[in-house]
Short mmCIF file of C-alpha atoms in Angstrom, two decimals:
data_model
loop_
_atom_site.label_atom_id
_atom_site.label_comp_id
_atom_site.label_asym_id
_atom_site.label_seq_id
_atom_site.Cartn_x
_atom_site.Cartn_y
_atom_site.Cartn_z
CA MET A 88 91.44 79.35 93.69
CA LEU A 89 95.37 77.72 92.74
CA THR A 90 96.75 78.95 89.25
CA HIS A 91 99.74 77.06 88.60
CA ARG A 92 102.49 78.53 86.38
CA PHE A 93 105.44 76.45 85.15
CA GLY A 94 108.11 77.66 83.61
CA ALA A 95 110.15 80.50 83.56
CA THR A 96 108.86 83.89 82.00
CA ALA A 97 110.95 87.20 80.98
CA CYS A 98 109.61 90.41 80.99
CA LEU A 99 110.25 93.48 79.09
CA LEU A 100 114.26 93.83 78.14
CA PHE A 101 115.84 90.68 79.82
CA VAL A 102 115.34 86.88 78.71
CA SER A 103 115.96 83.70 81.71
CA ALA A 104 115.48 80.08 81.24
CA ALA A 105 115.88 78.37 84.13
CA PRO A 106 114.64 74.15 84.58
CA LEU A 107 111.76 73.96 86.59
CA PHE A 108 108.97 71.50 86.94
CA ALA A 109 105.81 70.15 87.22
CA GLN A 110 105.23 66.74 88.78
CA THR A 111 102.41 64.80 90.36
CA VAL A 112 103.62 61.98 92.91
CA LYS A 113 102.22 59.58 94.99
CA VAL A 114 103.13 59.00 98.53
CA ASP A 115 101.09 56.76 100.72
CA ASP A 116 97.90 56.88 98.52
CA VAL A 117 98.55 60.97 99.17
CA GLU A 118 98.78 62.72 95.71
CA PHE A 119 101.06 65.67 95.88
CA THR A 120 101.46 68.32 92.79
CA LEU A 121 104.69 70.48 91.99
CA SER A 122 104.62 73.89 90.91
CA GLY A 123 107.36 76.45 90.41
CA GLU A 124 108.06 79.72 88.56
CA VAL A 125 111.20 81.95 88.10
CA ARG A 126 110.14 84.80 86.43
CA VAL A 127 113.00 88.14 85.68
CA ARG A 128 111.39 91.66 84.61
CA SER A 129 114.54 94.25 83.52
CA GLU A 130 113.12 97.32 83.50
CA LEU A 131 114.65 101.20 82.26
CA ASP A 132 112.24 103.81 84.02
CA ALA A 133 112.14 107.32 83.19
CA ARG A 134 109.02 108.14 84.86
CA THR A 135 110.06 111.42 87.02
CA SER A 136 110.56 114.75 85.16
CA ASP A 137 113.86 115.98 85.68
CA ALA A 138 115.72 112.82 87.04
CA GLY A 139 117.66 110.38 85.11
CA THR A 140 116.75 106.69 83.79
CA ASP A 141 117.14 104.19 86.17
CA HIS A 142 117.79 100.48 85.44
CA ALA A 143 116.58 98.12 87.96
CA THR A 144 116.26 93.73 86.98
CA LEU A 145 113.35 92.73 89.40
CA LEU A 146 113.48 88.51 89.97
CA ARG A 147 110.96 86.67 91.33
CA THR A 148 110.63 82.74 92.61
CA ARG A 149 108.25 80.66 93.38
CA LEU A 150 107.88 76.95 94.61
CA GLY A 151 104.34 75.10 95.60
CA ALA A 152 103.19 71.84 96.56
CA LEU A 153 99.62 70.55 96.54
CA ALA A 154 98.64 67.57 98.75
CA ARG A 155 95.69 65.46 98.00
CA PRO A 156 95.18 63.35 101.32
CA SER A 157 91.68 62.78 99.54
CA GLU A 158 89.26 63.84 96.95
CA GLN A 159 87.71 66.06 99.58
CA VAL A 160 91.03 67.99 100.98
CA GLY A 161 93.41 69.83 99.98
CA VAL A 162 96.42 71.85 101.23
CA PHE A 163 98.97 73.97 99.30
CA ILE A 164 101.78 75.86 100.40
CA GLN A 165 103.85 78.64 98.31
CA LEU A 166 106.92 80.15 99.07
CA SER A 167 107.83 83.01 97.37
CA ASP A 168 111.65 84.78 97.56
CA SER A 169 111.31 88.66 95.74
CA ARG A 170 114.04 90.90 95.27
CA VAL A 171 116.36 93.10 92.82
CA PHE A 172 119.56 92.19 91.06
CA GLY A 173 122.09 93.36 93.47
CA GLU A 174 120.29 94.39 96.64
CA GLU A 175 122.39 91.87 98.80
CA ALA A 176 125.46 94.35 98.50
CA ASN A 177 127.68 91.76 99.43
CA THR A 178 127.53 88.34 97.43
CA LEU A 179 129.46 85.88 100.21
CA ALA A 180 127.86 86.99 103.78
CA ASP A 181 124.51 88.77 102.70
CA ALA A 182 121.75 85.69 102.77
CA THR A 183 118.89 87.56 104.38
CA ALA A 184 116.29 87.46 101.69
CA ASP A 185 113.89 90.03 102.84
CA ARG A 186 111.08 89.58 101.15
CA LEU A 187 111.29 85.09 101.28
CA ASP A 188 108.11 84.95 102.36
CA VAL A 189 105.35 82.22 102.48
CA HIS A 190 102.54 83.84 99.82
CA GLN A 191 100.36 81.14 99.94
CA ALA A 192 99.15 78.37 102.26
CA TRP A 193 95.66 77.06 102.81
CA LEU A 194 92.95 74.48 103.20
CA ALA A 195 90.67 73.21 101.29
CA TRP A 196 87.37 71.07 102.45
CA THR A 197 84.82 70.29 99.39
CA PRO A 198 82.27 68.16 101.61
CA GLN A 199 79.59 68.20 98.14
CA PRO A 200 80.99 68.44 94.63
CA ASN A 201 79.70 72.12 94.31
CA LEU A 202 81.26 73.35 97.88
CA THR A 203 84.43 74.25 98.99
CA LEU A 204 85.65 76.06 101.78
CA THR A 205 89.02 76.98 101.98
CA VAL A 206 91.09 78.65 104.79
CA GLY A 207 94.46 79.71 105.07
CA ARG A 208 96.24 82.80 103.57
CA GLN A 209 95.26 83.00 99.51
CA GLU A 210 95.33 85.02 96.67
CA LEU A 211 91.83 86.09 95.91
CA ALA A 212 90.72 87.13 91.91
CA PHE A 213 86.97 88.21 91.12
CA ALA A 214 86.06 89.17 87.42
CA ASP A 215 88.39 90.49 85.98
CA GLU A 216 90.11 91.64 89.02
CA ARG A 217 88.96 95.85 88.76
CA LEU A 218 88.68 95.56 92.85
CA VAL A 219 89.68 92.77 94.19
CA GLY A 220 93.06 90.83 92.56
CA PRO A 221 96.60 89.65 93.48
CA VAL A 222 98.30 92.32 90.97
CA ASP A 223 100.66 89.52 89.64
CA TRP A 224 102.15 92.01 87.62
CA THR A 225 104.25 93.04 90.58
CA ASN A 226 107.39 91.61 92.34
CA VAL A 227 105.63 90.47 95.59
CA SER A 228 101.86 90.51 94.32
CA ARG A 229 98.93 90.21 96.87
CA ALA A 230 97.37 87.60 99.36
CA PHE A 231 94.97 87.51 101.95
CA ASP A 232 94.40 85.91 105.60
CA GLY A 233 91.17 84.19 105.67
CA ALA A 234 87.90 82.07 104.77
CA ARG A 235 86.48 81.43 101.41
CA LEU A 236 83.27 79.48 100.44
CA ASN A 237 83.15 78.89 97.23
CA LEU A 238 79.15 77.32 96.02
CA ARG A 239 77.99 76.61 92.12
CA ALA A 240 74.24 76.02 91.76
CA ALA A 241 71.71 77.00 89.03
CA GLY A 242 74.25 78.40 86.87
CA TRP A 243 75.70 80.27 89.33
CA THR A 244 78.45 80.39 90.89
CA LEU A 245 78.61 82.50 94.58
CA ALA A 246 82.22 83.18 96.19
CA GLY A 247 81.46 84.42 99.83
CA PHE A 248 85.08 85.52 102.22
CA ALA A 249 86.06 87.39 105.14
CA MET A 250 89.84 88.91 105.36
CA SER A 251 91.87 89.66 108.17
CA LEU A 252 94.15 92.86 106.81
CA ASP A 253 95.19 94.53 109.77
CA GLU A 254 95.11 92.38 113.23
CA GLN A 255 95.62 95.06 116.20
CA ALA A 256 95.53 92.58 119.27
CA ALA A 257 97.51 89.44 117.82
CA LEU A 258 97.48 86.09 120.26
CA LEU A 259 100.63 85.88 121.58
CA ALA A 260 103.44 82.85 121.65
CA THR A 261 102.83 80.26 124.11
CA GLY A 262 104.34 80.81 127.74
CA LEU A 263 104.08 85.20 127.44
CA ASN A 264 101.03 86.86 128.70
CA PRO A 265 97.81 86.79 126.86
CA ARG A 266 96.41 89.68 129.30
CA VAL A 267 98.04 91.89 127.40
CA ASN A 268 95.73 91.59 124.54
CA ALA A 269 93.54 93.50 126.57
CA ASP A 270 95.21 96.86 126.50
CA SER A 271 94.75 97.15 123.02
CA THR A 272 92.14 99.30 121.75
CA ALA A 273 92.40 99.95 117.96
CA SER A 274 90.34 97.77 115.75
CA ASP A 275 91.14 95.14 113.40
CA ARG A 276 90.64 96.06 109.98
CA SER A 277 88.69 93.79 107.64
CA LEU A 278 87.68 92.50 104.18
CA PHE A 279 84.41 90.81 103.60
CA GLY A 280 82.21 90.14 100.76
CA LEU A 281 80.37 88.40 98.81
CA TRP A 282 80.48 87.95 94.93
CA ALA A 283 78.41 85.88 92.20
CA ALA A 284 78.94 85.46 89.06
CA THR A 285 77.21 83.07 85.95
CA ASP A 286 78.12 83.70 82.10
CA HIS A 287 77.13 87.32 81.91
CA PHE A 288 76.51 88.47 84.83
CA ASP A 289 78.44 89.30 88.27
CA LEU A 290 77.35 90.67 91.24
CA PHE A 291 79.14 91.97 94.54
CA ALA A 292 78.43 93.62 97.94
CA LEU A 293 81.95 93.95 99.26
CA GLY A 294 83.20 95.80 102.98
CA ASP A 295 86.56 97.02 103.91
CA MET A 296 85.98 97.82 107.33
CA ASN A 297 88.49 99.87 110.09
CA ALA A 298 90.74 100.75 106.82
CA THR A 299 93.07 103.46 106.98
CA ASP A 300 94.07 106.09 103.72
CA GLY A 301 97.22 107.70 104.15
CA PRO A 302 98.27 109.81 107.19
CA ASP A 303 95.10 112.18 107.21
CA ARG A 304 92.15 109.08 106.93
CA SER A 305 90.99 106.88 109.15
CA ASP A 306 88.51 104.94 110.99
CA ILE A 307 86.56 104.23 106.78
CA ASP A 308 84.14 101.72 106.58
CA ARG A 309 83.51 101.43 103.14
CA TYR A 310 80.80 99.20 101.68
CA THR A 311 81.29 98.83 97.26
CA PHE A 312 77.60 97.27 95.74
CA GLY A 313 78.16 96.92 92.27
CA GLY A 314 77.84 94.20 89.04
CA ARG A 315 79.09 93.26 86.07
CA ALA A 316 77.62 92.04 82.23
CA ARG A 317 79.04 91.41 78.97
CA THR A 318 77.87 89.49 75.97
CA GLN A 319 79.12 89.14 72.18
CA LEU A 320 76.98 89.89 69.36
CA GLY A 321 78.77 88.16 66.35
CA ASN A 322 82.43 89.85 65.93
CA VAL A 323 81.40 92.30 68.81
CA ALA A 324 82.29 91.54 72.73
CA LEU A 325 80.77 94.03 74.75
CA GLN A 326 81.08 94.59 78.43
CA ALA A 327 80.42 97.31 81.35
CA THR A 328 81.06 97.52 85.11
CA GLY A 329 79.71 99.65 87.63
CA ALA A 330 79.93 99.89 91.56
CA TYR A 331 78.50 102.66 94.07
CA GLN A 332 80.50 103.19 97.72
CA VAL A 333 78.88 104.50 100.79
CA GLY A 334 80.22 104.47 104.39
CA ASP A 335 81.90 107.24 106.12
CA GLN A 336 85.46 108.11 107.64
CA THR A 337 87.48 110.80 110.02
CA GLN A 338 89.75 112.88 107.96
CA THR A 339 92.31 115.46 109.75
CA GLY A 340 90.44 118.30 110.69
CA ILE A 341 87.19 117.94 109.23
CA PRO A 342 83.97 116.42 110.43
CA ARG A 343 82.91 113.00 109.87
CA GLN A 344 82.53 112.62 106.51
CA ASP A 345 79.85 110.13 104.05
CA LEU A 346 81.25 108.16 101.33
CA GLU A 347 79.03 108.42 98.43
CA ALA A 348 81.38 107.65 95.34
CA TYR A 349 80.81 106.17 91.63
CA MET A 350 82.48 103.97 88.99
CA ALA A 351 81.60 103.10 85.81
CA SER A 352 83.03 101.37 82.38
CA ALA A 353 82.00 100.43 79.09
CA ALA A 354 84.43 98.39 76.08
CA ALA A 355 83.28 97.49 73.04
CA ASN A 356 85.89 94.84 71.02
CA TYR A 357 85.67 94.05 67.16
CA LEU A 358 87.48 90.70 67.03
CA LEU A 359 89.50 89.75 64.19
CA THR A 360 89.39 86.63 62.28
CA GLY A 361 92.19 85.38 59.49
CA SER A 362 95.61 85.01 59.23
CA LEU A 363 96.03 87.98 62.02
CA ARG A 364 93.55 87.27 64.83
CA GLY A 365 92.78 89.68 67.04
CA GLN A 366 91.53 92.30 68.51
CA ILE A 367 90.34 96.30 68.35
CA GLY A 368 88.33 98.04 71.00
CA VAL A 369 87.58 101.25 73.32
CA GLN A 370 86.91 101.81 76.24
CA ALA A 371 85.75 104.07 78.84
CA ASP A 372 86.40 104.52 82.97
CA VAL A 373 85.25 107.02 84.93
CA LEU A 374 86.21 107.63 88.73
CA SER A 375 84.29 109.99 90.58
CA GLY A 376 86.32 112.37 92.42
CA ASP A 377 85.74 114.94 95.45
CA GLU A 378 83.98 118.46 94.37
CA SER A 379 84.37 120.30 97.54
CA PRO A 380 87.02 118.65 100.23
CA LEU A 381 85.99 120.42 103.07
CA ASP A 382 82.44 119.71 103.39
CA ASP A 383 80.87 115.95 105.13
CA THR A 384 81.03 113.76 102.32
CA PHE A 385 83.70 112.78 100.14
CA GLY A 386 83.34 112.01 96.28
CA GLY A 387 86.37 110.67 95.73
CA PHE A 388 86.14 106.84 94.42
CA ASN A 389 88.40 104.00 95.81
CA THR A 390 89.87 101.17 93.73
CA LEU A 391 90.34 98.89 96.87
CA TYR A 392 92.09 96.03 96.53
CA ALA A 393 92.28 96.23 92.18
CA THR A 394 94.82 95.02 89.75
CA ASN A 395 94.50 98.47 88.42
CA HIS A 396 97.39 97.90 86.56
CA LYS A 397 95.53 96.43 83.82
CA PHE A 398 93.13 99.30 83.57
CA TYR A 399 95.12 102.49 83.84
CA GLY A 400 97.86 102.42 82.06
CA PHE A 401 100.94 99.92 82.09
CA MET A 402 103.26 102.98 83.39
CA ASP A 403 101.41 102.64 86.57
CA LEU A 404 101.07 106.54 87.20
CA PHE A 405 97.52 105.93 88.92
CA LEU A 406 97.50 102.76 91.02
CA ASP A 407 96.55 104.38 94.04
CA LEU A 408 93.52 105.94 93.93
CA PRO A 409 92.02 108.28 94.47
CA ARG A 410 94.89 109.49 96.04
CA GLN A 411 97.12 109.85 92.73
CA THR A 412 95.19 112.02 91.44
CA GLY A 413 94.45 113.90 95.00
CA ASP A 414 90.75 112.98 95.16
CA LEU A 415 89.90 114.64 91.51
CA GLY A 416 88.92 111.56 90.30
CA LEU A 417 89.79 109.65 86.96
CA VAL A 418 88.50 109.73 83.25
CA ASP A 419 90.11 107.24 81.20
CA VAL A 420 89.30 106.83 77.45
CA MET A 421 91.33 104.25 75.96
CA PHE A 422 91.78 102.28 72.38
CA ARG A 423 93.37 98.89 72.21
CA ALA A 424 94.59 96.66 69.22
CA MET A 425 95.75 93.47 69.54
CA ILE A 426 97.35 90.91 66.90
CA ARG A 427 98.27 87.55 66.65
CA PRO A 428 100.56 87.24 63.51
CA ASP A 429 102.46 83.82 63.80
CA VAL A 430 103.68 83.35 67.29
CA TRP A 431 104.09 86.68 68.61
CA THR A 432 101.28 88.68 70.07
CA VAL A 433 101.22 92.68 69.85
CA LYS A 434 99.15 94.80 71.42
CA ALA A 435 98.89 98.52 71.76
CA ASP A 436 96.77 100.66 74.66
CA VAL A 437 96.60 104.69 73.77
CA HIS A 438 94.77 105.88 77.16
CA HIS A 439 93.96 109.34 77.14
CA PHE A 440 93.67 110.60 81.18
CA SER A 441 91.55 113.55 82.83
CA LEU A 442 90.57 114.37 85.95
CA ALA A 443 86.69 114.21 87.07
CA GLU A 444 86.34 117.43 88.73
CA GLU A 445 88.97 120.46 87.87
CA ASN A 446 91.49 121.25 89.52
CA LEU A 447 92.31 124.29 91.37
CA ALA A 448 93.46 126.45 88.34
CA GLY A 449 90.57 124.88 86.39
CA ASP A 450 92.12 122.11 84.35
CA LYS A 451 91.06 118.59 83.87
CA ALA A 452 93.65 117.22 80.95
CA ILE A 453 96.06 115.06 82.71
CA GLY A 454 97.41 113.57 79.24
CA VAL A 455 97.76 110.99 76.96
CA GLU A 456 99.75 107.43 77.80
CA LEU A 457 101.13 104.77 74.96
CA ASP A 458 101.98 101.02 75.56
CA LEU A 459 103.09 98.85 73.15
CA THR A 460 103.84 95.12 74.53
CA ALA A 461 105.35 91.90 72.30
CA SER A 462 105.44 88.16 73.54
CA ARG A 463 105.81 85.45 72.71
CA THR A 464 106.62 81.73 73.80
CA LEU A 465 110.37 80.04 73.16
CA ALA A 466 109.53 76.94 74.54
CA GLY A 467 107.52 74.59 76.58
CA GLY A 468 107.74 76.68 80.14
CA LEU A 469 109.19 79.22 78.96
CA GLY A 470 107.87 82.75 77.43
CA ILE A 471 108.94 86.20 77.33
CA GLN A 472 107.49 89.90 76.95
CA ALA A 473 108.83 93.16 75.89
CA GLY A 474 107.17 96.13 76.04
CA TYR A 475 107.40 100.54 75.69
CA SER A 476 105.49 102.82 77.69
CA LEU A 477 105.37 107.03 76.60
CA PHE A 478 103.42 109.41 78.37
CA SER A 479 102.80 112.94 77.27
CA PRO A 480 101.37 115.41 80.37
CA SER A 481 98.88 117.81 79.75
CA ASP A 482 98.20 120.93 81.87
CA ALA A 483 96.76 118.86 84.83
CA ALA A 484 99.75 116.27 85.06
CA LYS A 485 102.46 119.26 85.35
CA VAL A 486 101.15 120.76 89.00
CA SER A 487 99.52 119.26 92.22
CA PRO A 488 98.13 117.63 93.44
CA ILE A 489 99.19 114.46 89.89
CA GLY A 490 102.89 116.72 89.76
CA LEU A 491 103.93 114.50 87.18
CA GLY A 492 106.23 117.63 85.59
CA GLU A 493 106.73 119.36 82.25
CA ASP A 494 109.00 116.45 80.48
CA THR A 495 107.39 113.23 78.64
CA LEU A 496 107.99 110.25 80.69
CA HIS A 497 109.22 106.78 79.74
CA TRP A 498 109.13 103.23 80.72
CA ALA A 499 110.56 100.31 79.01
#
């Protein structure tokens, strides 16, 4: 799946424009579509207690080319450079480009109008990206190496995929001894799954094999099953998502543990009409935690390869779950409002965070986060976004395992 991004985007406290293009040309009957992006984001970061405010400006530049030698075949290559202003200390001699990468490189074959096979390095995004997404907010974003098969039939879209995440015995370059591979006993890490979707329902089954989670958990075989439902009743949009995880893992000092964890989410939004346009709503997310860390069952729900920035606050205090809550889970009750006066889109989110399981002090309340954003299009291909976030900690946030400290935190 290809998403074209044309133009320049400026986020938060910085505005930038660059001449970009989107052009389709034909060369010897091969159709080429070029795409590009320049994104500049300037941040003020005061998310650490007892520390000063840090400022940094991030730049992401992308250039992509899609070639279609026939109606059935597509080839896409996308280069991406991600950097921070000032990271090259010598303005003349340093040209290392540490994060210049082939972000995507895939071949797509469509033998039938309802069937497409895509092989190579590619972004994956399913449903609202609660479990698998590219995390486009980051300066790099996520891509996978593997194959994906898409089938459309009877109102359903079915995606089956298999991705290699950590190859332990990579084939050697020509001229080297390939028998060295036989010495490798480590298992490859992989992600595979099936995702079926209609206009109102999703069903999914995912397998995350030979995963690791920090220095003390390894050989994780994790299977996630679930679904999502959504509908609209008049001006009220409703959505619910549920998932259950099973499997097993090895943890330092503990016999091999079984995995039994769950995630549940429900949201209701009232759609506003008239001059303002927009919506107001409420959402509740529950990620299970591990009640007894020394027993033979682990209950912390892992959000896999999700775009967590969309769900658990724009300050990104809870990206690595369940690790960042000490495996105690997370409960997030969010109130949301969005209006579109004239050319602006203005949003306000309020999150109330708490642990799903009590910490050692018997506390659950983590704190409240406020996220404010405003965005608009300035011209064709040029947009701007500004934002401010604040986190007020409660008792569970101030101490281990969360350890955010006593201070009110800020980010813009």
